[in-house]
Short mmCIF file of C-alpha atoms and ligand atoms in Angstrom, two decimals:
data_model
loop_
_atom_site.label_atom_id
_atom_site.label_comp_id
_atom_site.label_asym_id
_atom_site.label_seq_id
_atom_site.Cartn_x
_atom_site.Cartn_y
_atom_site.Cartn_z
CA UNK A 1138 152.19 106.04 78.64
CA UNK A 1139 155.21 104.48 79.99
CA UNK A 1140 157.41 102.72 77.20
CA UNK A 1141 159.48 100.58 79.57
CA UNK A 1142 157.14 97.18 79.53
CA UNK A 1143 156.77 95.55 76.13
CA UNK A 1144 156.03 92.29 77.24
CA UNK A 1145 153.03 91.20 79.01
CA UNK A 1146 152.95 87.83 80.89
CA UNK A 1147 148.96 87.13 81.58
CA UNK A 1148 148.39 83.59 83.48
CA UNK A 1149 145.71 81.72 85.45
CA UNK A 1150 145.95 80.38 88.62
CA UNK A 1151 144.25 78.65 91.47
CA UNK A 1152 141.11 77.18 90.63
CA UNK A 1153 138.96 78.45 87.65
CA UNK A 1154 135.65 80.10 87.81
CA UNK A 1155 133.48 81.55 84.95
CA UNK A 1156 134.91 84.33 83.36
CA UNK A 1157 138.35 84.15 83.69
CA UNK A 1158 139.12 83.58 79.65
CA UNK A 1159 137.34 86.29 78.80
CA UNK A 1160 139.61 88.12 81.44
CA UNK A 1161 142.64 86.49 79.21
CA UNK A 1162 140.50 88.44 76.40
CA UNK A 1163 140.23 91.66 77.47
CA UNK A 1164 144.23 91.74 78.29
CA UNK A 1165 145.59 90.17 75.03
CA UNK A 1166 143.41 92.55 73.90
CA UNK A 1167 143.94 95.91 75.52
CA UNK A 1168 148.14 94.98 74.27
CA UNK A 1169 147.23 94.62 71.00
CA UNK A 1170 145.59 97.97 71.82
CA UNK A 1171 148.20 99.47 72.92
CA UNK A 1172 150.74 97.86 70.69
CA UNK A 1173 152.11 95.94 73.55
CA UNK A 1174 153.18 92.34 73.20
CA UNK A 1175 151.45 89.52 74.82
CA UNK A 1176 152.40 86.00 75.99
CA UNK A 1177 150.44 83.60 77.32
CA UNK A 1178 151.99 81.39 80.34
CA UNK A 1179 150.15 78.05 80.84
CA UNK A 1180 148.77 76.20 84.37
CA UNK A 1181 149.60 79.19 86.10
CA UNK A 1182 153.05 79.85 87.90
CA UNK A 1183 153.67 75.32 87.37
CA UNK A 1184 153.93 76.78 83.84
CA UNK A 1185 156.02 79.93 85.02
CA UNK A 1186 158.49 77.76 85.79
CA UNK A 1187 158.98 75.37 83.25
CA UNK A 1188 158.41 78.38 81.13
CA UNK A 1189 155.75 76.87 78.87
CA UNK A 1190 154.40 79.97 76.95
CA UNK A 1191 152.18 81.65 74.02
CA UNK A 1192 152.35 84.57 72.43
CA UNK A 1193 148.84 85.57 71.70
CA UNK A 1194 147.96 88.36 69.38
CA UNK A 1195 143.94 89.72 69.32
CA UNK A 1196 142.53 87.74 67.21
CA UNK A 1197 144.40 84.20 69.39
CA UNK A 1198 141.42 85.34 72.16
CA UNK A 1199 138.25 85.23 70.20
CA UNK A 1200 135.55 83.00 70.21
CA UNK A 1201 136.71 82.30 73.97
CA UNK A 1202 134.67 85.01 75.92
CA UNK A 1203 131.31 82.87 76.03
CA UNK A 1204 133.59 79.87 78.16
CA UNK A 1205 134.01 78.15 81.10
CA UNK A 1206 137.13 77.17 82.13
CA UNK A 1207 140.38 78.89 81.29
CA UNK A 1208 141.78 78.20 77.94
CA UNK A 1209 146.01 78.47 79.74
CA UNK A 1210 144.56 75.79 81.50
CA UNK A 1211 145.89 76.25 85.96
CA UNK A 1212 147.45 74.43 88.31
CA UNK A 1213 148.54 75.46 91.95
CA UNK A 1214 152.84 75.36 92.14
CA UNK A 1215 154.50 73.58 95.58
CA UNK A 1216 157.71 74.72 93.23
CA UNK A 1217 157.14 78.65 93.15
CA UNK A 1218 156.65 78.61 96.73
CA UNK A 1219 160.10 77.95 97.26
CA UNK A 1220 163.28 80.37 96.52
CA UNK A 1221 164.20 78.51 93.73
CA UNK A 1222 160.86 78.33 91.63
CA UNK A 1223 161.36 81.51 91.97
CA UNK A 1224 164.13 81.93 90.66
CA UNK A 1225 163.12 79.58 88.01
CA UNK A 1226 160.20 81.45 86.90
CA UNK A 1227 161.77 84.46 87.25
CA UNK A 1228 165.13 83.28 84.63
CA UNK A 1229 162.44 82.20 81.30
CA UNK A 1230 160.64 85.11 82.29
CA UNK A 1231 163.14 87.60 81.25
CA UNK A 1232 164.81 84.53 78.70
CA UNK A 1233 161.42 85.43 77.43
CA UNK A 1234 161.85 89.35 77.78
CA UNK A 1235 157.60 89.15 79.98
CA UNK A 1236 158.40 92.79 81.07
CA UNK A 1237 155.50 92.38 82.86
CA UNK A 1238 152.39 90.56 84.38
CA UNK A 1239 148.54 89.71 84.79
CA UNK A 1240 147.83 86.81 86.84
CA UNK A 1241 143.98 86.50 87.36
CA UNK A 1242 143.34 84.39 90.89
CA UNK A 1243 142.21 84.12 94.15
CA UNK A 1244 144.22 84.53 97.53
CA UNK A 1245 147.08 82.33 97.28
CA UNK A 1246 147.91 83.26 93.63
CA UNK A 1247 148.23 87.48 95.03
CA UNK A 1248 150.44 85.85 97.36
CA UNK A 1249 152.32 84.51 95.37
CA UNK A 1250 153.06 87.03 93.26
CA UNK A 1251 153.91 89.92 95.62
CA UNK A 1252 156.25 87.61 97.43
CA UNK A 1253 158.23 87.48 93.49
CA UNK A 1254 157.42 92.00 93.04
CA UNK A 1255 159.73 91.68 97.01
CA UNK A 1256 162.15 89.69 95.36
CA UNK A 1257 162.61 90.70 91.86
CA UNK A 1258 160.43 93.73 92.29
CA UNK A 1259 158.41 92.25 88.81
CA UNK A 1260 155.53 94.61 87.87
CA UNK A 1261 152.01 92.60 88.21
CA UNK A 1262 148.73 93.63 88.46
CA UNK A 1263 145.34 90.92 89.69
CA UNK A 1264 142.16 90.24 88.89
CA UNK A 1265 140.17 88.47 91.44
CA UNK A 1266 138.65 85.23 89.33
CA UNK A 1267 136.96 82.57 92.21
CA UNK A 1268 133.19 82.00 92.35
CA UNK A 1269 133.41 82.17 96.76
CA UNK A 1270 133.82 85.87 96.40
CA UNK A 1271 136.20 85.87 99.15
CA UNK A 1272 138.35 88.83 97.93
CA UNK A 1273 138.30 92.02 100.64
CA UNK A 1274 138.09 94.72 98.18
CA UNK A 1275 136.32 94.46 95.55
CA UNK A 1276 132.76 93.96 95.92
CA UNK A 1277 132.10 91.21 92.60
CA UNK A 1278 135.18 88.34 91.53
CA UNK A 1279 135.08 87.15 88.73
CA UNK A 1280 132.58 84.14 88.04
CA UNK A 1281 131.04 84.85 91.57
CA UNK A 1282 127.69 86.03 89.44
CA UNK A 1283 127.56 82.76 87.19
CA UNK A 1284 127.88 80.94 90.16
CA UNK A 1285 124.57 82.12 91.71
CA UNK A 1286 122.82 81.98 88.50
CA UNK A 1287 124.16 78.82 87.81
CA UNK A 1288 123.53 77.27 91.88
CA UNK A 1289 120.18 78.74 92.08
CA UNK A 1290 119.37 77.92 88.26
CA UNK A 1291 119.23 73.38 90.41
CA UNK A 1292 118.28 74.46 93.06
CA UNK A 1293 114.90 75.39 91.03
CA UNK A 1294 115.16 72.52 90.10
CA UNK A 1295 114.92 70.10 93.19
CA UNK A 1296 112.71 72.16 94.12
CA UNK A 1297 110.35 70.06 91.41
CA UNK A 1298 110.95 67.08 92.30
CA UNK A 1299 110.95 68.04 96.45
CA UNK A 1300 107.41 69.49 96.10
CA UNK A 1301 105.77 66.60 94.02
CA UNK A 1302 107.23 64.30 97.58
CA UNK A 1303 106.18 67.12 100.30
CA UNK A 1304 110.49 66.54 101.15
CA UNK A 1305 112.99 67.97 102.24
CA UNK A 1306 116.45 69.37 100.74
CA UNK A 1307 119.50 69.85 102.30
CA UNK A 1308 122.09 71.18 99.85
CA UNK A 1309 125.28 72.28 99.92
CA UNK A 1310 126.77 75.18 97.92
CA UNK A 1311 130.06 75.40 97.56
CA UNK A 1312 131.68 78.23 101.09
CA UNK A 1313 134.72 77.12 103.24
CA UNK A 1314 134.72 80.37 104.81
CA UNK A 1315 132.57 82.22 103.28
CA UNK A 1316 128.83 82.15 102.70
CA UNK A 1317 128.11 84.27 99.33
CA UNK A 1318 126.87 82.16 97.83
CA UNK A 1319 124.91 80.30 100.58
CA UNK A 1320 122.75 83.39 101.09
CA UNK A 1321 122.57 84.47 98.60
CA UNK A 1322 121.27 81.85 95.95
CA UNK A 1323 119.07 80.67 99.55
CA UNK A 1324 117.24 84.17 98.99
CA UNK A 1325 117.13 83.96 95.56
CA UNK A 1326 115.39 80.26 95.31
CA UNK A 1327 113.21 80.76 98.73
CA UNK A 1328 115.16 78.08 101.01
CA UNK A 1329 113.67 77.66 104.33
CA UNK A 1330 117.11 78.33 105.79
CA UNK A 1331 120.23 79.02 105.34
CA UNK A 1332 123.98 77.66 107.01
CA UNK A 1333 126.38 79.37 106.84
CA UNK A 1334 130.41 79.95 108.19
CA UNK A 1335 129.42 82.84 109.88
CA UNK A 1336 126.92 82.44 111.69
CA UNK A 1337 125.80 79.75 114.24
CA UNK A 1338 121.94 79.42 113.66
CA UNK A 1339 121.75 76.02 115.93
CA UNK A 1340 120.21 72.58 114.97
CA UNK A 1341 116.58 73.73 117.93
CA UNK A 1342 116.26 76.32 115.66
CA UNK A 1343 116.53 74.68 112.57
CA UNK A 1344 113.49 72.22 113.96
CA UNK A 1345 112.06 75.02 114.52
CA UNK A 1346 111.62 76.80 111.01
CA UNK A 1347 111.28 73.08 109.68
CA UNK A 1348 108.27 72.50 112.27
CA UNK A 1349 106.79 75.61 111.58
CA UNK A 1350 107.32 75.14 107.94
CA UNK A 1351 105.45 71.84 108.29
CA UNK A 1352 103.12 73.49 109.71
CA UNK A 1353 102.13 76.22 107.61
CA UNK A 1354 101.58 74.01 104.97
CA UNK A 1355 104.31 74.16 102.57
CA UNK A 1356 104.63 71.44 100.43
CA UNK A 1357 108.80 70.66 99.75
CA UNK A 1358 111.49 72.97 102.25
CA UNK A 1359 115.11 73.97 101.10
CA UNK A 1360 118.37 73.95 103.15
CA UNK A 1361 120.87 75.60 101.86
CA UNK A 1362 124.33 74.92 103.41
CA UNK A 1363 127.70 76.75 103.06
CA UNK A 1364 130.31 73.97 103.23
CA UNK A 1365 131.86 75.30 105.30
CA UNK A 1366 128.90 76.28 107.66
CA UNK A 1367 129.56 77.01 111.48
CA UNK A 1368 126.64 74.80 112.92
CA UNK A 1369 130.06 71.73 112.60
CA UNK A 1370 127.70 69.02 111.00
CA UNK A 1371 127.86 68.48 107.17
CA UNK A 1372 124.80 67.86 104.41
CA UNK A 1373 125.14 63.47 105.70
CA UNK A 1374 125.18 65.11 109.16
CA UNK A 1375 121.83 67.22 108.90
CA UNK A 1376 119.93 64.19 107.40
CA UNK A 1377 120.85 61.56 109.72
CA UNK A 1378 119.92 64.66 112.67
CA UNK A 1379 116.10 64.96 111.40
CA UNK A 1380 115.29 61.94 110.95
CA UNK A 1381 116.17 61.66 114.39
CA UNK A 1382 114.01 64.45 115.75
CA UNK A 1383 111.41 65.00 112.97
CA UNK A 1384 109.76 62.07 111.51
CA UNK A 1385 106.99 63.91 109.47
CA UNK A 1386 109.82 64.37 106.99
CA UNK A 1387 111.31 62.96 104.25
CA UNK A 1388 114.56 64.62 103.85
CA UNK A 1389 117.13 64.00 100.68
CA UNK A 1390 120.93 65.68 100.50
CA UNK A 1391 121.67 66.81 97.79
CA UNK A 1392 125.48 68.16 96.77
CA UNK A 1393 125.88 70.54 94.10
CA UNK A 1394 129.71 69.68 93.44
CA UNK A 1395 132.22 70.98 91.09
CA UNK A 1396 129.05 72.12 88.19
CA UNK A 1397 128.87 75.13 90.28
CA UNK A 1398 132.21 76.40 88.83
CA UNK A 1399 131.37 75.69 84.86
CA UNK A 1400 129.38 77.29 82.38
CA UNK A 1401 129.26 80.03 80.43
CA UNK A 1402 130.11 83.14 82.61
CA UNK A 1403 127.49 85.13 82.38
CA UNK A 1404 127.07 88.72 81.09
CA UNK A 1405 127.52 90.28 84.49
CA UNK A 1406 130.70 88.57 84.43
CA UNK A 1407 132.07 88.81 81.12
CA UNK A 1408 131.68 92.94 80.94
CA UNK A 1409 133.74 92.68 84.96
CA UNK A 1410 136.69 90.94 83.47
CA UNK A 1411 136.49 93.07 80.00
CA UNK A 1412 136.59 96.44 82.32
CA UNK A 1413 139.88 94.08 84.91
CA UNK A 1414 141.29 93.16 81.88
CA UNK A 1415 141.71 96.73 80.20
CA UNK A 1416 142.61 98.34 84.30
CA UNK A 1417 145.46 95.50 84.80
CA UNK A 1418 147.22 96.08 81.94
CA UNK A 1419 146.52 100.42 81.56
CA UNK A 1420 147.84 100.13 85.42
CA UNK A 1421 151.07 98.04 84.45
CA UNK A 1422 151.60 101.00 81.91
CA UNK A 1423 150.91 102.88 83.90
CA UNK A 1424 153.42 102.38 86.72
CA UNK A 1425 151.26 101.04 88.97
CA UNK A 1426 151.82 97.58 90.24
CA UNK A 1427 150.67 95.76 93.10
CA UNK A 1428 147.56 96.08 93.91
CA UNK A 1429 145.00 94.05 92.16
CA UNK A 1430 141.82 95.16 90.17
CA UNK A 1431 138.31 95.68 91.18
CA UNK A 1432 134.75 96.34 91.99
CA UNK A 1433 134.23 98.73 94.05
CA UNK A 1434 130.51 100.95 93.83
CA UNK A 1435 130.51 99.32 90.18
CA UNK A 1436 133.67 101.50 89.89
CA UNK A 1437 136.38 99.55 88.57
CA UNK A 1438 139.40 100.61 91.78
CA UNK A 1439 142.19 98.63 92.83
CA UNK A 1440 143.53 97.57 96.20
CA UNK A 1441 147.09 97.04 97.29
CA UNK A 1442 147.76 93.11 97.00
CA UNK A 1443 148.39 93.45 100.62
CA UNK A 1444 145.25 94.95 102.47
CA UNK A 1445 143.83 92.57 99.43
CA UNK A 1446 145.32 89.59 100.57
CA UNK A 1447 144.84 89.98 104.50
CA UNK A 1448 141.57 91.79 104.28
CA UNK A 1449 138.41 89.46 105.61
CA UNK A 1450 135.59 90.03 102.70
CA UNK A 1451 132.64 90.62 104.51
CA UNK A 1452 128.74 88.84 103.86
CA UNK A 1453 125.67 90.48 103.65
CA UNK A 1454 123.80 90.25 106.81
CA UNK A 1455 120.67 91.47 106.38
CA UNK A 1456 120.37 88.93 104.16
CA UNK A 1457 119.78 86.56 106.50
CA UNK A 1458 116.57 89.05 107.53
CA UNK A 1459 115.60 89.53 104.68
CA UNK A 1460 115.44 86.03 104.23
CA UNK A 1461 113.83 85.70 107.61
CA UNK A 1462 111.06 87.27 106.60
CA UNK A 1463 110.97 85.55 103.55
CA UNK A 1464 110.38 81.77 104.55
CA UNK A 1465 107.47 83.00 107.59
P1 ATP B 148 141.47 80.25 94.79
O1 ATP B 148 140.69 81.31 95.17
O2 ATP B 148 140.70 78.89 93.79
O3 ATP B 148 142.03 78.99 96.13
P2 ATP B 148 143.90 80.85 95.50
O4 ATP B 148 145.16 81.26 94.02
O5 ATP B 148 143.91 81.27 96.55
O6 ATP B 148 142.33 80.44 94.45
P3 ATP B 148 146.07 78.98 95.30
O7 ATP B 148 145.83 77.24 95.20
O8 ATP B 148 146.20 79.03 97.04
O9 ATP B 148 144.51 79.48 95.49
O10 ATP B 148 146.93 79.53 95.03
C1 ATP B 148 147.72 79.41 93.64
C2 ATP B 148 148.77 79.09 93.66
O11 ATP B 148 150.03 80.15 94.63
C3 ATP B 148 149.90 78.82 94.57
O12 ATP B 148 149.53 76.53 94.13
C4 ATP B 148 150.91 78.41 94.96
O13 ATP B 148 151.78 78.25 93.76
C5 ATP B 148 151.25 80.39 94.29
N1 ATP B 148 151.45 81.09 96.20
C6 ATP B 148 150.40 80.48 96.83
N2 ATP B 148 149.90 80.71 98.14
C7 ATP B 148 151.98 81.39 98.07
C8 ATP B 148 152.69 81.89 98.75
N3 ATP B 148 152.59 81.97 100.11
N4 ATP B 148 154.25 82.94 98.14
C9 ATP B 148 154.10 81.92 96.97
N5 ATP B 148 153.57 81.12 95.52
C10 ATP B 148 152.12 80.78 96.53
#
């Protein structure tokens, strides 16, 4: 491995997600294993500009693999979007003798790092951390699996009350641009219908499906709605529509919100974070830069930042068909 990198900085950026701490731990320990110094950068690019750094050794990341959120805190930085802001960040990194970076975040964070790399030729590797799973080049982002489990558990609980009162629930889940969460939890929690940003199922079909469900003797119905569903109505508007068109249903709404981001990471996310952290550090030590570490066909693979940022993560449309068959 290369000797030119002696100190690596690690930070979390954008929205937090479960598994970020496990990834920080992995980066810190991989550095210790390879006898490279590691520095934690607080509050993403904000902290980089302010020089808010802390030395990290193998013991400083004990007890965090099972913690949600991020001990390094996260932030969105307007200043880093400017040339002047990035110049300040570069000066701070130089002053602290940091030679390379591992960024844990979403596509915005990768875009920032890519621009920084172009301007200063600063070695950087990325680890995708976001519950939405909306990044090209990896089948799973950190936190996605945990979020699926959190949401399925919440819908199971909603189902208990829905079936006790013969109610219809619209449950809003995260997913402004992609329907990964909605689609998977919809199938996993046995939803009647799943509304996603990728496909407009239409209001007529929704009503028809709900009527069929009622006629077939079902005691409750759950419709999972991604925040950005293509019908273009939010859960409250959908409730009003069904209220106005189907008197036979007592309709309720549940918006799951930020609870979807929290909680201890699943075993899958902890293992993925551990693998990704090691790969990111070893990549840097081998002279790689400007790549995102991802998972494809259960293998850790790297994708150039520009492809990861530009590419579109595709949902599994087969799940929509499976859902239709399951809600017969
Ligand atoms: P999430 O998926 O949770 O939104 P993200 O990493 O996409 O995470 P963003 O807010 O888009 O979150 O980006 C995080 C930070 O990355 C921004 O606050 C900004 O500091 C930096 N960043 C994003 N885009 C750019 C850009 N074009 N140039 C420079 N910096 C950028």
